[in-house]
PDB file of N, CA, C and O in Angstrom:
ATOM      1  N   MET A   1      -4.091 -54.034  -8.952  1.00 50.00           N
ATOM      2  CA  MET A   1      -4.003 -52.616  -9.231  1.00 50.00           C
ATOM      3  C   MET A   1      -2.549 -52.185  -9.293  1.00 50.00           C
ATOM      4  O   MET A   1      -1.716 -52.660  -8.526  1.00 50.00           O
ATOM      5  N   PHE A   2      -2.271 -51.259 -10.173  1.00 60.00           N
ATOM      6  CA  PHE A   2      -0.897 -50.811 -10.387  1.00 60.00           C
ATOM      7  C   PHE A   2      -0.386 -49.946  -9.236  1.00 60.00           C
ATOM      8  O   PHE A   2       0.752 -50.054  -8.815  1.00 60.00           O
ATOM      9  N   PHE A   3      -1.241 -49.071  -8.690  1.00 55.00           N
ATOM     10  CA  PHE A   3      -0.824 -48.144  -7.651  1.00 55.00           C
ATOM     11  C   PHE A   3      -1.140 -48.654  -6.248  1.00 55.00           C
ATOM     12  O   PHE A   3      -1.198 -47.884  -5.316  1.00 55.00           O
ATOM     13  N   ALA A   4      -1.312 -49.925  -6.063  1.00 64.00           N
ATOM     14  CA  ALA A   4      -1.703 -50.468  -4.767  1.00 64.00           C
ATOM     15  C   ALA A   4      -0.631 -50.239  -3.706  1.00 64.00           C
ATOM     16  O   ALA A   4      -0.947 -50.013  -2.542  1.00 64.00           O
ATOM     17  N   GLY A   5       0.658 -50.240  -4.074  1.00 74.00           N
ATOM     18  CA  GLY A   5       1.713 -50.106  -3.082  1.00 74.00           C
ATOM     19  C   GLY A   5       2.177 -48.680  -2.849  1.00 74.00           C
ATOM     20  O   GLY A   5       2.985 -48.424  -1.972  1.00 74.00           O
ATOM     21  N   ILE A   6       1.653 -47.711  -3.593  1.00 78.00           N
ATOM     22  CA  ILE A   6       2.092 -46.326  -3.455  1.00 78.00           C
ATOM     23  C   ILE A   6       1.072 -45.557  -2.626  1.00 78.00           C
ATOM     24  O   ILE A   6      -0.114 -45.540  -2.957  1.00 78.00           O
ATOM     25  N   PRO A   7       1.532 -44.906  -1.545  1.00 82.00           N
ATOM     26  CA  PRO A   7       0.584 -44.145  -0.717  1.00 82.00           C
ATOM     27  C   PRO A   7       0.037 -42.914  -1.456  1.00 82.00           C
ATOM     28  O   PRO A   7       0.696 -42.373  -2.347  1.00 82.00           O
ATOM     29  N   PRO A   8      -1.156 -42.460  -1.105  1.00 83.00           N
ATOM     30  CA  PRO A   8      -1.778 -41.314  -1.791  1.00 83.00           C
ATOM     31  C   PRO A   8      -0.954 -40.023  -1.680  1.00 83.00           C
ATOM     32  O   PRO A   8      -0.965 -39.199  -2.590  1.00 83.00           O
ATOM     33  N   GLU A   9      -0.236 -39.849  -0.567  1.00 88.00           N
ATOM     34  CA  GLU A   9       0.577 -38.637  -0.403  1.00 88.00           C
ATOM     35  C   GLU A   9       1.680 -38.585  -1.452  1.00 88.00           C
ATOM     36  O   GLU A   9       1.993 -37.532  -2.010  1.00 88.00           O
ATOM     37  N   THR A  10       2.261 -39.730  -1.742  1.00 84.00           N
ATOM     38  CA  THR A  10       3.327 -39.789  -2.740  1.00 84.00           C
ATOM     39  C   THR A  10       2.769 -39.494  -4.128  1.00 84.00           C
ATOM     40  O   THR A  10       3.395 -38.776  -4.911  1.00 84.00           O
ATOM     41  N   LEU A  11       1.612 -40.027  -4.445  1.00 80.00           N
ATOM     42  CA  LEU A  11       0.987 -39.755  -5.739  1.00 80.00           C
ATOM     43  C   LEU A  11       0.660 -38.265  -5.887  1.00 80.00           C
ATOM     44  O   LEU A  11       0.835 -37.689  -6.964  1.00 80.00           O
ATOM     45  N   LYS A  12       0.198 -37.648  -4.803  1.00 87.00           N
ATOM     46  CA  LYS A  12      -0.102 -36.220  -4.838  1.00 87.00           C
ATOM     47  C   LYS A  12       1.173 -35.410  -5.090  1.00 87.00           C
ATOM     48  O   LYS A  12       1.176 -34.462  -5.876  1.00 87.00           O
ATOM     49  N   LYS A  13       2.268 -35.791  -4.446  1.00 85.00           N
ATOM     50  CA  LYS A  13       3.538 -35.084  -4.620  1.00 85.00           C
ATOM     51  C   LYS A  13       4.053 -35.242  -6.053  1.00 85.00           C
ATOM     52  O   LYS A  13       4.546 -34.281  -6.656  1.00 85.00           O
ATOM     53  N   ILE A  14       3.929 -36.429  -6.621  1.00 83.00           N
ATOM     54  CA  ILE A  14       4.348 -36.669  -8.005  1.00 83.00           C
ATOM     55  C   ILE A  14       3.533 -35.805  -8.967  1.00 83.00           C
ATOM     56  O   ILE A  14       4.065 -35.209  -9.899  1.00 83.00           O
ATOM     57  N   THR A  15       2.235 -35.706  -8.717  1.00 81.00           N
ATOM     58  CA  THR A  15       1.368 -34.889  -9.558  1.00 81.00           C
ATOM     59  C   THR A  15       1.756 -33.410  -9.477  1.00 81.00           C
ATOM     60  O   THR A  15       1.801 -32.716 -10.499  1.00 81.00           O
ATOM     61  N   GLU A  16       2.062 -32.923  -8.279  1.00 81.00           N
ATOM     62  CA  GLU A  16       2.482 -31.530  -8.117  1.00 81.00           C
ATOM     63  C   GLU A  16       3.788 -31.256  -8.854  1.00 81.00           C
ATOM     64  O   GLU A  16       3.942 -30.223  -9.493  1.00 81.00           O
ATOM     65  N   LEU A  17       4.734 -32.170  -8.769  1.00 80.00           N
ATOM     66  CA  LEU A  17       6.017 -31.991  -9.447  1.00 80.00           C
ATOM     67  C   LEU A  17       5.851 -31.966 -10.966  1.00 80.00           C
ATOM     68  O   LEU A  17       6.509 -31.191 -11.661  1.00 80.00           O
ATOM     69  N   ARG A  18       4.971 -32.788 -11.499  1.00 78.00           N
ATOM     70  CA  ARG A  18       4.719 -32.784 -12.946  1.00 78.00           C
ATOM     71  C   ARG A  18       4.086 -31.474 -13.400  1.00 78.00           C
ATOM     72  O   ARG A  18       4.405 -30.960 -14.463  1.00 78.00           O
ATOM     73  N   LYS A  19       3.178 -30.934 -12.596  1.00 72.00           N
ATOM     74  CA  LYS A  19       2.550 -29.664 -12.942  1.00 72.00           C
ATOM     75  C   LYS A  19       3.578 -28.536 -12.935  1.00 72.00           C
ATOM     76  O   LYS A  19       3.531 -27.639 -13.776  1.00 72.00           O
ATOM     77  N   GLN A  20       4.501 -28.555 -11.989  1.00 71.00           N
ATOM     78  CA  GLN A  20       5.520 -27.516 -11.906  1.00 71.00           C
ATOM     79  C   GLN A  20       6.478 -27.577 -13.087  1.00 71.00           C
ATOM     80  O   GLN A  20       6.963 -26.558 -13.554  1.00 71.00           O
ATOM     81  N   GLN A  21       6.758 -28.748 -13.590  1.00 72.00           N
ATOM     82  CA  GLN A  21       7.673 -28.887 -14.714  1.00 72.00           C
ATOM     83  C   GLN A  21       7.064 -28.322 -15.997  1.00 72.00           C
ATOM     84  O   GLN A  21       7.768 -27.809 -16.850  1.00 72.00           O
ATOM     85  N   ASN A  22       5.760 -28.417 -16.157  1.00 74.00           N
ATOM     86  CA  ASN A  22       5.088 -27.940 -17.359  1.00 74.00           C
ATOM     87  C   ASN A  22       4.712 -26.465 -17.284  1.00 74.00           C
ATOM     88  O   ASN A  22       4.199 -25.915 -18.244  1.00 74.00           O
ATOM     89  N   LYS A  23       4.950 -25.817 -16.154  1.00 79.00           N
ATOM     90  CA  LYS A  23       4.543 -24.433 -15.956  1.00 79.00           C
ATOM     91  C   LYS A  23       5.534 -23.483 -16.625  1.00 79.00           C
ATOM     92  O   LYS A  23       6.714 -23.487 -16.318  1.00 79.00           O
ATOM     93  N   PRO A  24       5.064 -22.630 -17.551  1.00 83.00           N
ATOM     94  CA  PRO A  24       5.968 -21.648 -18.165  1.00 83.00           C
ATOM     95  C   PRO A  24       6.233 -20.495 -17.195  1.00 83.00           C
ATOM     96  O   PRO A  24       5.460 -20.256 -16.269  1.00 83.00           O
ATOM     97  N   THR A  25       7.298 -19.769 -17.417  1.00 87.00           N
ATOM     98  CA  THR A  25       7.567 -18.592 -16.604  1.00 87.00           C
ATOM     99  C   THR A  25       6.569 -17.509 -16.966  1.00 87.00           C
ATOM    100  O   THR A  25       5.925 -17.562 -18.018  1.00 87.00           O
ATOM    101  N   PHE A  26       6.456 -16.514 -16.100  1.00 90.00           N
ATOM    102  CA  PHE A  26       5.508 -15.445 -16.372  1.00 90.00           C
ATOM    103  C   PHE A  26       5.888 -14.684 -17.629  1.00 90.00           C
ATOM    104  O   PHE A  26       5.025 -14.338 -18.438  1.00 90.00           O
ATOM    105  N   GLU A  27       7.179 -14.424 -17.804  1.00 92.00           N
ATOM    106  CA  GLU A  27       7.614 -13.660 -18.975  1.00 92.00           C
ATOM    107  C   GLU A  27       7.292 -14.395 -20.280  1.00 92.00           C
ATOM    108  O   GLU A  27       6.862 -13.786 -21.252  1.00 92.00           O
ATOM    109  N   ALA A  28       7.477 -15.717 -20.303  1.00 90.00           N
ATOM    110  CA  ALA A  28       7.157 -16.494 -21.502  1.00 90.00           C
ATOM    111  C   ALA A  28       5.652 -16.457 -21.774  1.00 90.00           C
ATOM    112  O   ALA A  28       5.218 -16.284 -22.924  1.00 90.00           O
ATOM    113  N   TYR A  29       4.845 -16.609 -20.724  1.00 91.00           N
ATOM    114  CA  TYR A  29       3.396 -16.559 -20.878  1.00 91.00           C
ATOM    115  C   TYR A  29       2.949 -15.174 -21.341  1.00 91.00           C
ATOM    116  O   TYR A  29       2.113 -15.042 -22.230  1.00 91.00           O
ATOM    117  N   TYR A  30       3.552 -14.133 -20.770  1.00 92.00           N
ATOM    118  CA  TYR A  30       3.196 -12.764 -21.114  1.00 92.00           C
ATOM    119  C   TYR A  30       3.507 -12.455 -22.576  1.00 92.00           C
ATOM    120  O   TYR A  30       2.680 -11.882 -23.291  1.00 92.00           O
ATOM    121  N   HIS A  31       4.676 -12.846 -23.042  1.00 91.00           N
ATOM    122  CA  HIS A  31       5.038 -12.564 -24.429  1.00 91.00           C
ATOM    123  C   HIS A  31       4.165 -13.337 -25.411  1.00 91.00           C
ATOM    124  O   HIS A  31       3.827 -12.825 -26.488  1.00 91.00           O
ATOM    125  N   LYS A  32       3.775 -14.531 -25.040  1.00 90.00           N
ATOM    126  CA  LYS A  32       2.866 -15.305 -25.893  1.00 90.00           C
ATOM    127  C   LYS A  32       1.514 -14.601 -26.012  1.00 90.00           C
ATOM    128  O   LYS A  32       0.978 -14.436 -27.111  1.00 90.00           O
ATOM    129  N   ARG A  33       0.964 -14.154 -24.873  1.00 90.00           N
ATOM    130  CA  ARG A  33      -0.323 -13.449 -24.889  1.00 90.00           C
ATOM    131  C   ARG A  33      -0.223 -12.114 -25.623  1.00 90.00           C
ATOM    132  O   ARG A  33      -1.132 -11.711 -26.333  1.00 90.00           O
ATOM    133  N   LEU A  34       0.899 -11.412 -25.442  1.00 89.00           N
ATOM    134  CA  LEU A  34       1.082 -10.122 -26.092  1.00 89.00           C
ATOM    135  C   LEU A  34       1.119 -10.283 -27.603  1.00 89.00           C
ATOM    136  O   LEU A  34       0.488  -9.515 -28.331  1.00 89.00           O
ATOM    137  N   MET A  35       1.808 -11.288 -28.082  1.00 89.00           N
ATOM    138  CA  MET A  35       1.878 -11.515 -29.523  1.00 89.00           C
ATOM    139  C   MET A  35       0.523 -11.944 -30.083  1.00 89.00           C
ATOM    140  O   MET A  35       0.180 -11.615 -31.216  1.00 89.00           O
ATOM    141  N   ASP A  36      -0.272 -12.659 -29.285  1.00 88.00           N
ATOM    142  CA  ASP A  36      -1.627 -13.006 -29.721  1.00 88.00           C
ATOM    143  C   ASP A  36      -2.466 -11.748 -29.924  1.00 88.00           C
ATOM    144  O   ASP A  36      -3.212 -11.638 -30.893  1.00 88.00           O
ATOM    145  N   GLU A  37      -2.341 -10.794 -29.016  1.00 85.00           N
ATOM    146  CA  GLU A  37      -3.114  -9.559 -29.114  1.00 85.00           C
ATOM    147  C   GLU A  37      -2.572  -8.629 -30.200  1.00 85.00           C
ATOM    148  O   GLU A  37      -3.331  -7.976 -30.897  1.00 85.00           O
ATOM    149  N   TYR A  38      -1.264  -8.554 -30.329  1.00 84.00           N
ATOM    150  CA  TYR A  38      -0.657  -7.685 -31.340  1.00 84.00           C
ATOM    151  C   TYR A  38      -0.889  -8.201 -32.759  1.00 84.00           C
ATOM    152  O   TYR A  38      -0.764  -7.444 -33.710  1.00 84.00           O
ATOM    153  N   GLY A  39      -1.222  -9.465 -32.913  1.00 82.00           N
ATOM    154  CA  GLY A  39      -1.360 -10.071 -34.232  1.00 82.00           C
ATOM    155  C   GLY A  39      -2.260  -9.303 -35.176  1.00 82.00           C
ATOM    156  O   GLY A  39      -1.905  -9.059 -36.329  1.00 82.00           O
ATOM    157  N   ASP A  40      -3.420  -8.897 -34.706  1.00 77.00           N
ATOM    158  CA  ASP A  40      -4.363  -8.160 -35.560  1.00 77.00           C
ATOM    159  C   ASP A  40      -3.810  -6.794 -35.957  1.00 77.00           C
ATOM    160  O   ASP A  40      -4.009  -6.336 -37.075  1.00 77.00           O
ATOM    161  N   TYR A  41      -3.117  -6.148 -35.054  1.00 78.00           N
ATOM    162  CA  TYR A  41      -2.589  -4.811 -35.340  1.00 78.00           C
ATOM    163  C   TYR A  41      -1.362  -4.873 -36.253  1.00 78.00           C
ATOM    164  O   TYR A  41      -1.114  -3.948 -37.014  1.00 78.00           O
ATOM    165  N   ILE A  42      -0.608  -5.952 -36.158  1.00 80.00           N
ATOM    166  CA  ILE A  42       0.576  -6.090 -37.003  1.00 80.00           C
ATOM    167  C   ILE A  42       0.188  -6.470 -38.423  1.00 80.00           C
ATOM    168  O   ILE A  42       0.791  -6.009 -39.390  1.00 80.00           O
ATOM    169  N   LYS A  43      -0.837  -7.305 -38.570  1.00 83.00           N
ATOM    170  CA  LYS A  43      -1.274  -7.734 -39.908  1.00 83.00           C
ATOM    171  C   LYS A  43      -1.859  -6.575 -40.716  1.00 83.00           C
ATOM    172  O   LYS A  43      -1.690  -6.513 -41.932  1.00 83.00           O
ATOM    173  N   ASN A  44      -2.568  -5.690 -40.052  1.00 81.00           N
ATOM    174  CA  ASN A  44      -3.214  -4.556 -40.738  1.00 81.00           C
ATOM    175  C   ASN A  44      -2.745  -3.239 -40.124  1.00 81.00           C
ATOM    176  O   ASN A  44      -3.492  -2.578 -39.400  1.00 81.00           O
ATOM    177  N   PRO A  45      -1.514  -2.825 -40.391  1.00 80.00           N
ATOM    178  CA  PRO A  45      -1.036  -1.572 -39.781  1.00 80.00           C
ATOM    179  C   PRO A  45      -1.731  -0.350 -40.376  1.00 80.00           C
ATOM    180  O   PRO A  45      -2.022  -0.300 -41.577  1.00 80.00           O
ATOM    181  N   ARG A  46      -2.021   0.597 -39.527  1.00 81.00           N
ATOM    182  CA  ARG A  46      -2.633   1.855 -39.941  1.00 81.00           C
ATOM    183  C   ARG A  46      -1.870   2.989 -39.274  1.00 81.00           C
ATOM    184  O   ARG A  46      -1.360   2.828 -38.178  1.00 81.00           O
ATOM    185  N   PHE A  47      -1.836   4.097 -39.919  1.00 84.00           N
ATOM    186  CA  PHE A  47      -1.172   5.251 -39.357  1.00 84.00           C
ATOM    187  C   PHE A  47      -2.215   6.284 -38.952  1.00 84.00           C
ATOM    188  O   PHE A  47      -2.298   7.369 -39.508  1.00 84.00           O
ATOM    189  N   SER A  48      -3.000   5.914 -37.966  1.00 86.00           N
ATOM    190  CA  SER A  48      -3.996   6.836 -37.449  1.00 86.00           C
ATOM    191  C   SER A  48      -3.711   7.071 -35.959  1.00 86.00           C
ATOM    192  O   SER A  48      -3.026   6.280 -35.305  1.00 86.00           O
ATOM    193  N   PHE A  49      -4.235   8.141 -35.443  1.00 89.00           N
ATOM    194  CA  PHE A  49      -4.022   8.478 -34.044  1.00 89.00           C
ATOM    195  C   PHE A  49      -4.616   7.408 -33.128  1.00 89.00           C
ATOM    196  O   PHE A  49      -4.004   7.018 -32.144  1.00 89.00           O
ATOM    197  N   LYS A  50      -5.799   6.943 -33.461  1.00 86.00           N
ATOM    198  CA  LYS A  50      -6.466   5.916 -32.658  1.00 86.00           C
ATOM    199  C   LYS A  50      -5.637   4.635 -32.617  1.00 86.00           C
ATOM    200  O   LYS A  50      -5.455   4.029 -31.561  1.00 86.00           O
ATOM    201  N   HIS A  51      -5.130   4.221 -33.748  1.00 83.00           N
ATOM    202  CA  HIS A  51      -4.320   3.005 -33.818  1.00 83.00           C
ATOM    203  C   HIS A  51      -3.056   3.137 -32.972  1.00 83.00           C
ATOM    204  O   HIS A  51      -2.667   2.212 -32.260  1.00 83.00           O
ATOM    205  N   MET A  52      -2.417   4.274 -33.016  1.00 83.00           N
ATOM    206  CA  MET A  52      -1.205   4.491 -32.228  1.00 83.00           C
ATOM    207  C   MET A  52      -1.500   4.518 -30.735  1.00 83.00           C
ATOM    208  O   MET A  52      -0.701   4.028 -29.931  1.00 83.00           O
ATOM    209  N   MET A  53      -2.625   5.060 -30.338  1.00 86.00           N
ATOM    210  CA  MET A  53      -3.000   5.077 -28.923  1.00 86.00           C
ATOM    211  C   MET A  53      -3.281   3.656 -28.413  1.00 86.00           C
ATOM    212  O   MET A  53      -2.880   3.298 -27.313  1.00 86.00           O
ATOM    213  N   VAL A  54      -3.943   2.867 -29.228  1.00 83.00           N
ATOM    214  CA  VAL A  54      -4.223   1.480 -28.841  1.00 83.00           C
ATOM    215  C   VAL A  54      -2.917   0.716 -28.675  1.00 83.00           C
ATOM    216  O   VAL A  54      -2.729  -0.008 -27.696  1.00 83.00           O
ATOM    217  N   MET A  55      -2.005   0.882 -29.608  1.00 82.00           N
ATOM    218  CA  MET A  55      -0.721   0.180 -29.540  1.00 82.00           C
ATOM    219  C   MET A  55       0.082   0.591 -28.302  1.00 82.00           C
ATOM    220  O   MET A  55       0.720  -0.237 -27.665  1.00 82.00           O
ATOM    221  N   SER A  56       0.030   1.854 -27.930  1.00 84.00           N
ATOM    222  CA  SER A  56       0.802   2.318 -26.790  1.00 84.00           C
ATOM    223  C   SER A  56       0.221   1.819 -25.462  1.00 84.00           C
ATOM    224  O   SER A  56       0.964   1.538 -24.522  1.00 84.00           O
ATOM    225  N   HIS A  57      -1.081   1.684 -25.387  1.00 88.00           N
ATOM    226  CA  HIS A  57      -1.705   1.223 -24.146  1.00 88.00           C
ATOM    227  C   HIS A  57      -1.835  -0.295 -24.063  1.00 88.00           C
ATOM    228  O   HIS A  57      -2.052  -0.837 -22.989  1.00 88.00           O
ATOM    229  N   LEU A  58      -1.716  -0.966 -25.167  1.00 87.00           N
ATOM    230  CA  LEU A  58      -1.886  -2.415 -25.192  1.00 87.00           C
ATOM    231  C   LEU A  58      -0.812  -3.132 -24.381  1.00 87.00           C
ATOM    232  O   LEU A  58      -1.087  -4.129 -23.722  1.00 87.00           O
ATOM    233  N   TYR A  59       0.393  -2.613 -24.394  1.00 87.00           N
ATOM    234  CA  TYR A  59       1.510  -3.255 -23.697  1.00 87.00           C
ATOM    235  C   TYR A  59       1.227  -3.361 -22.199  1.00 87.00           C
ATOM    236  O   TYR A  59       1.332  -4.431 -21.613  1.00 87.00           O
ATOM    237  N   LYS A  60       0.843  -2.256 -21.559  1.00 89.00           N
ATOM    238  CA  LYS A  60       0.579  -2.269 -20.118  1.00 89.00           C
ATOM    239  C   LYS A  60      -0.708  -3.027 -19.796  1.00 89.00           C
ATOM    240  O   LYS A  60      -0.770  -3.782 -18.841  1.00 89.00           O
ATOM    241  N   THR A  61      -1.720  -2.840 -20.607  1.00 91.00           N
ATOM    242  CA  THR A  61      -2.993  -3.514 -20.377  1.00 91.00           C
ATOM    243  C   THR A  61      -2.833  -5.030 -20.446  1.00 91.00           C
ATOM    244  O   THR A  61      -3.359  -5.760 -19.601  1.00 91.00           O
ATOM    245  N   MET A  62      -2.074  -5.492 -21.431  1.00 90.00           N
ATOM    246  CA  MET A  62      -1.867  -6.939 -21.560  1.00 90.00           C
ATOM    247  C   MET A  62      -1.007  -7.484 -20.419  1.00 90.00           C
ATOM    248  O   MET A  62      -1.161  -8.618 -20.015  1.00 90.00           O
ATOM    249  N   ARG A  63      -0.092  -6.684 -19.881  1.00 92.00           N
ATOM    250  CA  ARG A  63       0.723  -7.139 -18.754  1.00 92.00           C
ATOM    251  C   ARG A  63      -0.174  -7.367 -17.531  1.00 92.00           C
ATOM    252  O   ARG A  63      -0.052  -8.378 -16.843  1.00 92.00           O
ATOM    253  N   ASP A  64      -1.078  -6.437 -17.264  1.00 94.00           N
ATOM    254  CA  ASP A  64      -2.009  -6.591 -16.143  1.00 94.00           C
ATOM    255  C   ASP A  64      -2.918  -7.800 -16.341  1.00 94.00           C
ATOM    256  O   ASP A  64      -3.134  -8.593 -15.423  1.00 94.00           O
ATOM    257  N   LYS A  65      -3.435  -7.938 -17.553  1.00 93.00           N
ATOM    258  CA  LYS A  65      -4.331  -9.055 -17.862  1.00 93.00           C
ATOM    259  C   LYS A  65      -3.588 -10.385 -17.765  1.00 93.00           C
ATOM    260  O   LYS A  65      -4.110 -11.369 -17.223  1.00 93.00           O
ATOM    261  N   ALA A  66      -2.345 -10.429 -18.242  1.00 92.00           N
ATOM    262  CA  ALA A  66      -1.557 -11.663 -18.193  1.00 92.00           C
ATOM    263  C   ALA A  66      -1.212 -12.038 -16.757  1.00 92.00           C
ATOM    264  O   ALA A  66      -1.181 -13.223 -16.412  1.00 92.00           O
ATOM    265  N   GLN A  67      -0.970 -11.046 -15.896  1.00 93.00           N
ATOM    266  CA  GLN A  67      -0.684 -11.343 -14.492  1.00 93.00           C
ATOM    267  C   GLN A  67      -1.883 -12.010 -13.827  1.00 93.00           C
ATOM    268  O   GLN A  67      -1.731 -12.978 -13.077  1.00 93.00           O
ATOM    269  N   LYS A  68      -3.064 -11.512 -14.101  1.00 94.00           N
ATOM    270  CA  LYS A  68      -4.265 -12.102 -13.531  1.00 94.00           C
ATOM    271  C   LYS A  68      -4.478 -13.525 -14.048  1.00 94.00           C
ATOM    272  O   LYS A  68      -4.756 -14.445 -13.285  1.00 94.00           O
ATOM    273  N   GLU A  69      -4.348 -13.705 -15.358  1.00 92.00           N
ATOM    274  CA  GLU A  69      -4.551 -15.036 -15.948  1.00 92.00           C
ATOM    275  C   GLU A  69      -3.494 -16.026 -15.462  1.00 92.00           C
ATOM    276  O   GLU A  69      -3.806 -17.177 -15.185  1.00 92.00           O
ATOM    277  N   TYR A  70      -2.248 -15.587 -15.373  1.00 90.00           N
ATOM    278  CA  TYR A  70      -1.162 -16.458 -14.941  1.00 90.00           C
ATOM    279  C   TYR A  70      -1.402 -16.896 -13.486  1.00 90.00           C
ATOM    280  O   TYR A  70      -1.197 -18.047 -13.140  1.00 90.00           O
ATOM    281  N   GLY A  71      -1.870 -15.960 -12.668  1.00 90.00           N
ATOM    282  CA  GLY A  71      -2.175 -16.304 -11.288  1.00 90.00           C
ATOM    283  C   GLY A  71      -3.290 -17.331 -11.174  1.00 90.00           C
ATOM    284  O   GLY A  71      -3.220 -18.253 -10.362  1.00 90.00           O
ATOM    285  N   LEU A  72      -4.299 -17.200 -12.007  1.00 90.00           N
ATOM    286  CA  LEU A  72      -5.412 -18.156 -11.972  1.00 90.00           C
ATOM    287  C   LEU A  72      -5.020 -19.525 -12.525  1.00 90.00           C
ATOM    288  O   LEU A  72      -5.438 -20.564 -12.014  1.00 90.00           O
ATOM    289  N   LEU A  73      -4.211 -19.528 -13.592  1.00 85.00           N
ATOM    290  CA  LEU A  73      -3.882 -20.786 -14.246  1.00 85.00           C
ATOM    291  C   LEU A  73      -2.780 -21.573 -13.534  1.00 85.00           C
ATOM    292  O   LEU A  73      -2.874 -22.789 -13.406  1.00 85.00           O
ATOM    293  N   TYR A  74      -1.717 -20.892 -13.104  1.00 80.00           N
ATOM    294  CA  TYR A  74      -0.534 -21.605 -12.663  1.00 80.00           C
ATOM    295  C   TYR A  74      -0.205 -21.458 -11.184  1.00 80.00           C
ATOM    296  O   TYR A  74       0.481 -22.297 -10.628  1.00 80.00           O
ATOM    297  N   ILE A  75      -0.680 -20.419 -10.533  1.00 79.00           N
ATOM    298  CA  ILE A  75      -0.319 -20.240  -9.127  1.00 79.00           C
ATOM    299  C   ILE A  75      -1.386 -20.840  -8.226  1.00 79.00           C
ATOM    300  O   ILE A  75      -1.089 -21.488  -7.239  1.00 79.00           O
ATOM    301  N   SER A  76      -2.636 -20.639  -8.542  1.00 68.00           N
ATOM    302  CA  SER A  76      -3.712 -21.160  -7.687  1.00 68.00           C
ATOM    303  C   SER A  76      -3.912 -22.633  -7.884  1.00 68.00           C
ATOM    304  O   SER A  76      -3.714 -23.230  -8.832  1.00 68.00           O
TER     305      SER A  76
END
């Protein structure tokens, strides 16, 4: 076996370090999610009151949603 001489604690630590290296910052994750949501509104812009209200509230709503998702994916 390849890992016969390495203790399990060391393997666990190596795995944790690899996960931390691949983890994006919250701001990078947030901007990626925000652009995913804004995509539909940017492709088909409209000048209506409803559209403007959605755009104004989307920024804060997506920040809250991204914080929850980031906590579930990368912190826990």
